[in-house]
PDB file of N, CA and C in Angstrom:
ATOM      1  N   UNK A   1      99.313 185.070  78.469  1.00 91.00           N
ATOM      2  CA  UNK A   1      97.985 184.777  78.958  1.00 91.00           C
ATOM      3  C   UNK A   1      97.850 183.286  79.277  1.00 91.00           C
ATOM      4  N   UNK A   2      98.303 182.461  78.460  1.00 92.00           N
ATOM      5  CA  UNK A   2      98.518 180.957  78.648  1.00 92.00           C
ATOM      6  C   UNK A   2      99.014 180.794  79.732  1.00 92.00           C
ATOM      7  N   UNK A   3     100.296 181.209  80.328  1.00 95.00           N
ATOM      8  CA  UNK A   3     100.897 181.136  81.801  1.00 95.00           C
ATOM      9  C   UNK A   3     100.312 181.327  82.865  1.00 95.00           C
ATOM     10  N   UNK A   4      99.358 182.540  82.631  1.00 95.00           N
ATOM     11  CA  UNK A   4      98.588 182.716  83.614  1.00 95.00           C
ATOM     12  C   UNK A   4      97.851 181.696  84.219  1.00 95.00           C
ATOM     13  N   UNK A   5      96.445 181.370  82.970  1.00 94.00           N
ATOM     14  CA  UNK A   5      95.931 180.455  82.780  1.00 94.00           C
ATOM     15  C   UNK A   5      96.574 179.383  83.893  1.00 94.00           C
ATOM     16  N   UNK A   6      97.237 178.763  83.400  1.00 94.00           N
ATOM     17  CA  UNK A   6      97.648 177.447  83.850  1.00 94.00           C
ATOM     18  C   UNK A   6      98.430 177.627  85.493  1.00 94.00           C
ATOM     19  N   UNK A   7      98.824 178.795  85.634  1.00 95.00           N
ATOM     20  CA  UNK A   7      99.366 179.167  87.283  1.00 95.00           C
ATOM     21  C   UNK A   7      98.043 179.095  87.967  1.00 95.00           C
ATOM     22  N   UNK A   8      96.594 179.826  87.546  1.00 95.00           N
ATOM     23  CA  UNK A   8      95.195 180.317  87.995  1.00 95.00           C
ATOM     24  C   UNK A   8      95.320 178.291  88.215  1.00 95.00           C
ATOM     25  N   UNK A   9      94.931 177.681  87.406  1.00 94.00           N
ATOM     26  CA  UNK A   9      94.122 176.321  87.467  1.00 94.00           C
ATOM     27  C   UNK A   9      95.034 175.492  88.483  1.00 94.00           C
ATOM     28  N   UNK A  10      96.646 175.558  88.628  1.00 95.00           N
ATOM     29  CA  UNK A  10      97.412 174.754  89.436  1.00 95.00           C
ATOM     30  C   UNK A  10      97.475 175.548  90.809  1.00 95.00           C
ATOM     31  N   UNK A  11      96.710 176.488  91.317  1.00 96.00           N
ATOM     32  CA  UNK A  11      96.878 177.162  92.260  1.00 96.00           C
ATOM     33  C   UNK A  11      95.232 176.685  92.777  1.00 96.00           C
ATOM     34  N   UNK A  12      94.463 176.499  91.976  1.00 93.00           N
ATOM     35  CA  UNK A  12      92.668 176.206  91.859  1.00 93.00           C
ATOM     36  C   UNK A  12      93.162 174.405  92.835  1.00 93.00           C
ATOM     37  N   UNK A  13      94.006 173.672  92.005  1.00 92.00           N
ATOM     38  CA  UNK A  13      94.215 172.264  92.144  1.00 92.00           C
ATOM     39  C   UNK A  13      94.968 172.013  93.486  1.00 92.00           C
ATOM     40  N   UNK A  14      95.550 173.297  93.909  1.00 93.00           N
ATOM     41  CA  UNK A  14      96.414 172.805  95.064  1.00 93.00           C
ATOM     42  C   UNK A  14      96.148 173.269  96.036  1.00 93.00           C
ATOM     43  N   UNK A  15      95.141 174.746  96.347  1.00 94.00           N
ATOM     44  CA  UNK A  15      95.021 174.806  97.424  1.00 94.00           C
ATOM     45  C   UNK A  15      93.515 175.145  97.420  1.00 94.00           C
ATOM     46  N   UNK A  16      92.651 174.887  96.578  1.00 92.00           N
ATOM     47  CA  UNK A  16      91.073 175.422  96.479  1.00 92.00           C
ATOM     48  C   UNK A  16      90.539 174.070  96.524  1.00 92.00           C
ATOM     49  N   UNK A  17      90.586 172.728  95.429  1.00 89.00           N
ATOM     50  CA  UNK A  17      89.918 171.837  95.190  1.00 89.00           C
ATOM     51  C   UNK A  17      90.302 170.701  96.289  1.00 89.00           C
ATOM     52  N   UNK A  18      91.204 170.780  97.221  1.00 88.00           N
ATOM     53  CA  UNK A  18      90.825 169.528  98.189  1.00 88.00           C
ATOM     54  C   UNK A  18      89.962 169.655  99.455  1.00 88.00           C
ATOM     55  N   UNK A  19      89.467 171.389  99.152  1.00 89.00           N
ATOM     56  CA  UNK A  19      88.205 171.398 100.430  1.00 89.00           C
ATOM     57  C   UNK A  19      87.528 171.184 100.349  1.00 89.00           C
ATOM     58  N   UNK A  20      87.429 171.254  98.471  1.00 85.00           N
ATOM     59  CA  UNK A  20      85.736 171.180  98.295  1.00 85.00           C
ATOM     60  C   UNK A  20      85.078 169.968  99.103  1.00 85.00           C
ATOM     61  N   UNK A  21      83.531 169.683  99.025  1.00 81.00           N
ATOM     62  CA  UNK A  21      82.841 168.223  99.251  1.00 81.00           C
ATOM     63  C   UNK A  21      82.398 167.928  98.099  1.00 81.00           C
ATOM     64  N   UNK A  22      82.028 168.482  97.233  1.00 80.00           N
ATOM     65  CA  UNK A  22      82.102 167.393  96.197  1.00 80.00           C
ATOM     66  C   UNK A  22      83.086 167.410  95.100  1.00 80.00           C
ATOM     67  N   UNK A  23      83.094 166.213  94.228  1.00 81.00           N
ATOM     68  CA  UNK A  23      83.694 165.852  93.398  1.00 81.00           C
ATOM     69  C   UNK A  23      83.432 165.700  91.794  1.00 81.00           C
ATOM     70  N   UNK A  24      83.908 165.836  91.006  1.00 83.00           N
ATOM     71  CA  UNK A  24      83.739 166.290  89.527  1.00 83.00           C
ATOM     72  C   UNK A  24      82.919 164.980  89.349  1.00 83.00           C
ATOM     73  N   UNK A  25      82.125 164.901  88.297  1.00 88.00           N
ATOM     74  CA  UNK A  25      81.797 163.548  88.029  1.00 88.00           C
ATOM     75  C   UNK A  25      82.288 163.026  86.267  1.00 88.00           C
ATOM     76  N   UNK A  26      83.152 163.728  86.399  1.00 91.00           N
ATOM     77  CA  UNK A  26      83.725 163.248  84.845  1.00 91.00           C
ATOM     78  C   UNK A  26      85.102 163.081  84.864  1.00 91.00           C
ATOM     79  N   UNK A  27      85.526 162.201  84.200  1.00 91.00           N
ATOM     80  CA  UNK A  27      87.384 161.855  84.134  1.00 91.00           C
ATOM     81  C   UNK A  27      87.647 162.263  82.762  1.00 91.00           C
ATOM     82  N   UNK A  28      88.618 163.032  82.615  1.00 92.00           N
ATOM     83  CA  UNK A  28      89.647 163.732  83.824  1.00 92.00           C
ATOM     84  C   UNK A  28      89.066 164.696  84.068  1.00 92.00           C
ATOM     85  N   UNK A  29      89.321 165.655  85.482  1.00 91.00           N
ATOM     86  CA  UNK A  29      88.506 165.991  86.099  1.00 91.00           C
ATOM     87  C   UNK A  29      88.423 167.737  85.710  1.00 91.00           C
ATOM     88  N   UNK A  30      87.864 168.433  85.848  1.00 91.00           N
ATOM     89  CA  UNK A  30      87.532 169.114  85.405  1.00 91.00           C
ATOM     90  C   UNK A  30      89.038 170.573  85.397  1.00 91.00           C
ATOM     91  N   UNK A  31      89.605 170.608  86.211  1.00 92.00           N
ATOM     92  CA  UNK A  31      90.522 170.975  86.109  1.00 92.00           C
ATOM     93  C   UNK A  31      91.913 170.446  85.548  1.00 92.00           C
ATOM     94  N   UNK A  32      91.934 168.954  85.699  1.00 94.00           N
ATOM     95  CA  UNK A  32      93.085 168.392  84.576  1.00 94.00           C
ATOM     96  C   UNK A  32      92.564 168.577  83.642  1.00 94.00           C
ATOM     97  N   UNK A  33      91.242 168.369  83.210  1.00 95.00           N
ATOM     98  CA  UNK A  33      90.901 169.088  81.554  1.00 95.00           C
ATOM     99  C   UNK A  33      91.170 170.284  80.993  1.00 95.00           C
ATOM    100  N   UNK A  34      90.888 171.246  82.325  1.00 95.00           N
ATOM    101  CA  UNK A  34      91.099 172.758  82.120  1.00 95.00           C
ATOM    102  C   UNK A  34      92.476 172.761  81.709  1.00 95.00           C
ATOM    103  N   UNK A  35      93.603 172.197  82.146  1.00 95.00           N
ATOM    104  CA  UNK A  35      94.921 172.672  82.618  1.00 95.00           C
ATOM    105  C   UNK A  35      95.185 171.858  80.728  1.00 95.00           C
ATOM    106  N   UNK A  36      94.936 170.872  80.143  1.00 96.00           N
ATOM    107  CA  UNK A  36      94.820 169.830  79.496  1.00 96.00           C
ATOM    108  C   UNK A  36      94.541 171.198  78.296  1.00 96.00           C
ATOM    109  N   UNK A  37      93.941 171.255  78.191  1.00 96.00           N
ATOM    110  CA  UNK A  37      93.046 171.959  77.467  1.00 96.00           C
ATOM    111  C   UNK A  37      94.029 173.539  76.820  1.00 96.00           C
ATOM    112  N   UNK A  38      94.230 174.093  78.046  1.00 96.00           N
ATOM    113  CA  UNK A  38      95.136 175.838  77.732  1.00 96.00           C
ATOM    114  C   UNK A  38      96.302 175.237  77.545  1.00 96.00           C
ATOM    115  N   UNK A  39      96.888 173.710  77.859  1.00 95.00           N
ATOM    116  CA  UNK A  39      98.312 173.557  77.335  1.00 95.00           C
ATOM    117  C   UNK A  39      98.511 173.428  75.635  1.00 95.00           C
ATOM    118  N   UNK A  40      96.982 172.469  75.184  1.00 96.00           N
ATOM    119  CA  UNK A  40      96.842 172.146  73.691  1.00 96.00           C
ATOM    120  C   UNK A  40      96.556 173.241  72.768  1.00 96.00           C
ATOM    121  N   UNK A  41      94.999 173.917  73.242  1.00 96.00           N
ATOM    122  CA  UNK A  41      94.799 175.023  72.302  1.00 96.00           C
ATOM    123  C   UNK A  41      94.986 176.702  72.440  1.00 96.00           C
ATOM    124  N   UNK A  42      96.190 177.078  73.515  1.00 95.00           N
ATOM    125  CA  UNK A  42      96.085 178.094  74.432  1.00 95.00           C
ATOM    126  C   UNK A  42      95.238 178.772  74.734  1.00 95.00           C
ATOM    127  N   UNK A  43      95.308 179.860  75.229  1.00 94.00           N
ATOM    128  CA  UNK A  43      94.523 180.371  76.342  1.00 94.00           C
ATOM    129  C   UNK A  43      93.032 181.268  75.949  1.00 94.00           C
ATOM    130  N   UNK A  44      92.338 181.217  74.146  1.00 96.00           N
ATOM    131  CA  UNK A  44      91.424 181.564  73.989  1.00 96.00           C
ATOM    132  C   UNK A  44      90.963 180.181  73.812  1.00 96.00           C
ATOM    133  N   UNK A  45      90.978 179.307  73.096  1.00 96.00           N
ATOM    134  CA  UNK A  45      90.102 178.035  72.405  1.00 96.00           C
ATOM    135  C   UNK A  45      90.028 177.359  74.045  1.00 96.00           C
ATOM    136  N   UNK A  46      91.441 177.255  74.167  1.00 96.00           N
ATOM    137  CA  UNK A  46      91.693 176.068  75.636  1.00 96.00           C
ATOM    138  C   UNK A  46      90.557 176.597  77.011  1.00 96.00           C
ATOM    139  N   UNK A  47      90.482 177.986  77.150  1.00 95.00           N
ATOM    140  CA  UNK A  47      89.459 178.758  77.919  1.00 95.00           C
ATOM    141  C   UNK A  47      88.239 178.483  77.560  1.00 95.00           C
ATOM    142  N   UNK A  48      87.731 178.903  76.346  1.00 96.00           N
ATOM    143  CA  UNK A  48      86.117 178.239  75.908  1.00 96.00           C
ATOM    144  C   UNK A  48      86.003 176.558  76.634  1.00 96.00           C
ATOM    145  N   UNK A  49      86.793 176.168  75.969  1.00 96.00           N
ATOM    146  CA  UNK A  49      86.344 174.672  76.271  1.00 96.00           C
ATOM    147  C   UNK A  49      86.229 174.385  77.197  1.00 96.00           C
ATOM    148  N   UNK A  50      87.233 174.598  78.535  1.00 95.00           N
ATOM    149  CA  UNK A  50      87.157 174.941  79.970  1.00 95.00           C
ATOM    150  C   UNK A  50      85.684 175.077  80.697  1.00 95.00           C
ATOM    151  N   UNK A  51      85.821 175.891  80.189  1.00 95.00           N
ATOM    152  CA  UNK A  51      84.385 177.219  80.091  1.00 95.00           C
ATOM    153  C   UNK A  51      83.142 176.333  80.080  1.00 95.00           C
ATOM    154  N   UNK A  52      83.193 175.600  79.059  1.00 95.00           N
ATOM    155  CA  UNK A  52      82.094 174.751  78.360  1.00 95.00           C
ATOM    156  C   UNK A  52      82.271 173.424  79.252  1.00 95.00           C
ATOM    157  N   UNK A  53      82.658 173.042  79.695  1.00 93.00           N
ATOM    158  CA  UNK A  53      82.660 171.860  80.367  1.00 93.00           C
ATOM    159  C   UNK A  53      82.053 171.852  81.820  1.00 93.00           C
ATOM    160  N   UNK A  54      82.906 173.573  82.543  1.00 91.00           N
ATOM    161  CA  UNK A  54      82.722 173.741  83.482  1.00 91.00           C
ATOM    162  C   UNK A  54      80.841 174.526  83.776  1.00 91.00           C
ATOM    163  N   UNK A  55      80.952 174.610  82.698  1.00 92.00           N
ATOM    164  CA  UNK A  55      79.411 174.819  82.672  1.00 92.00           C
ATOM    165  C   UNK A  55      78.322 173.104  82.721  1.00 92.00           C
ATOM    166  N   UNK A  56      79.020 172.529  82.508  1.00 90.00           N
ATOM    167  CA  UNK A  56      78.157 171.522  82.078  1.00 90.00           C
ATOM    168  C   UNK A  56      78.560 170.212  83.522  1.00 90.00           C
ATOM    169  N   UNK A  57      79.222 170.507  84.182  1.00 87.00           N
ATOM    170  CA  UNK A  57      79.666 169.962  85.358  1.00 87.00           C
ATOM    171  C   UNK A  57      79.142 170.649  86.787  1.00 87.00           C
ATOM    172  N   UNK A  58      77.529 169.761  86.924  1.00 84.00           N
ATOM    173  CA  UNK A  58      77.115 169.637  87.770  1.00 84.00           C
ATOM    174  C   UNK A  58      76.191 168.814  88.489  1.00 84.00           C
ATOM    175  N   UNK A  59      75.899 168.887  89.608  1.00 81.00           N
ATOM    176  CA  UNK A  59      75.336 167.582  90.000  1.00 81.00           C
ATOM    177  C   UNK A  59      74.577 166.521  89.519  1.00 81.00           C
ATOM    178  N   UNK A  60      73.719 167.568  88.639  1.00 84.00           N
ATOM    179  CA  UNK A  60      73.039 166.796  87.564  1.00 84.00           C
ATOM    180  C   UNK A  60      73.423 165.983  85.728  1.00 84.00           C
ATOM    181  N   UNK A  61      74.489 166.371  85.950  1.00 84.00           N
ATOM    182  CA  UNK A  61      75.040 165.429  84.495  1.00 84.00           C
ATOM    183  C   UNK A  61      75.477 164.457  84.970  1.00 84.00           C
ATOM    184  N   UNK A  62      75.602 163.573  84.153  1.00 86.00           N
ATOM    185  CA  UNK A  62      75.626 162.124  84.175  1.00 86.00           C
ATOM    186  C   UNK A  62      77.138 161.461  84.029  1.00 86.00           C
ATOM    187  N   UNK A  63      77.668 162.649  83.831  1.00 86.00           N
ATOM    188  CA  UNK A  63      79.551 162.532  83.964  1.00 86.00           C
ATOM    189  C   UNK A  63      80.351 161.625  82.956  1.00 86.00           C
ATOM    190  N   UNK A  64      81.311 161.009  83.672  1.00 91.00           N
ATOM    191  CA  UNK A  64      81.864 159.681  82.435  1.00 91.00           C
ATOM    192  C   UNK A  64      82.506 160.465  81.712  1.00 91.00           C
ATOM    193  N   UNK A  65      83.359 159.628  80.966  1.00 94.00           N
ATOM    194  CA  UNK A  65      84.850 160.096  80.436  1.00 94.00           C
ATOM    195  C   UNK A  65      84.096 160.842  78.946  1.00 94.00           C
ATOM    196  N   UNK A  66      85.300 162.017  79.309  1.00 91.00           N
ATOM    197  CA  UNK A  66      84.940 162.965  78.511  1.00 91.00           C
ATOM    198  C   UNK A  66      86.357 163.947  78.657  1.00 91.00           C
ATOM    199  N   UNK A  67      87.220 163.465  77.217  1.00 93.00           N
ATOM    200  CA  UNK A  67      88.563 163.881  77.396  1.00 93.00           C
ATOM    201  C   UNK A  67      88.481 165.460  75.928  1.00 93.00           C
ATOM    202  N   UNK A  68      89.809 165.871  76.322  1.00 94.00           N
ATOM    203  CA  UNK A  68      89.869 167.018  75.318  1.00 94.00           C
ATOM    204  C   UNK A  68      90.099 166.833  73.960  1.00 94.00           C
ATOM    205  N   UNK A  69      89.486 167.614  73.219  1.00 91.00           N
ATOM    206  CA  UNK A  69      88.966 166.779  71.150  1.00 91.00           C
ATOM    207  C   UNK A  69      90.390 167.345  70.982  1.00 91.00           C
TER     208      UNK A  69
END
């Protein structure tokens, strides 16, 4: 499930996220966190947190470094 994971987010990074127009407003960015994240706590804890970030990453937060605990 971890493999997956991390094929899903480097496939997200290489051919989904350079069309987007906008941009994460937190370093590292929301997918090096993701990818960051299912490598440290695999693919249930590393997913929540994902999860939780990517919830909280949007136009309206105030961004700024915010790395994986």
């Amino acid at each position: 499930m971890k493999k997956l994971f991390i094929i899903l987010i480097r496939f997200y990074r290489k051919y989904i996220s350079p069309f987007k127009s906008t941009k994460c407003p937190y370093i590292p960015t929301c997918s090096e966190y993701a990818l960051e994240a299912v490598t440290k706590y695999g693919a249930f804890k590393g997913g929540l947190l994902s999860l939780w970030r990517i919830l909280r990453c949007n136009p309206f937060s105030s961004g700024g470094y915010d790395p994986v605990p």
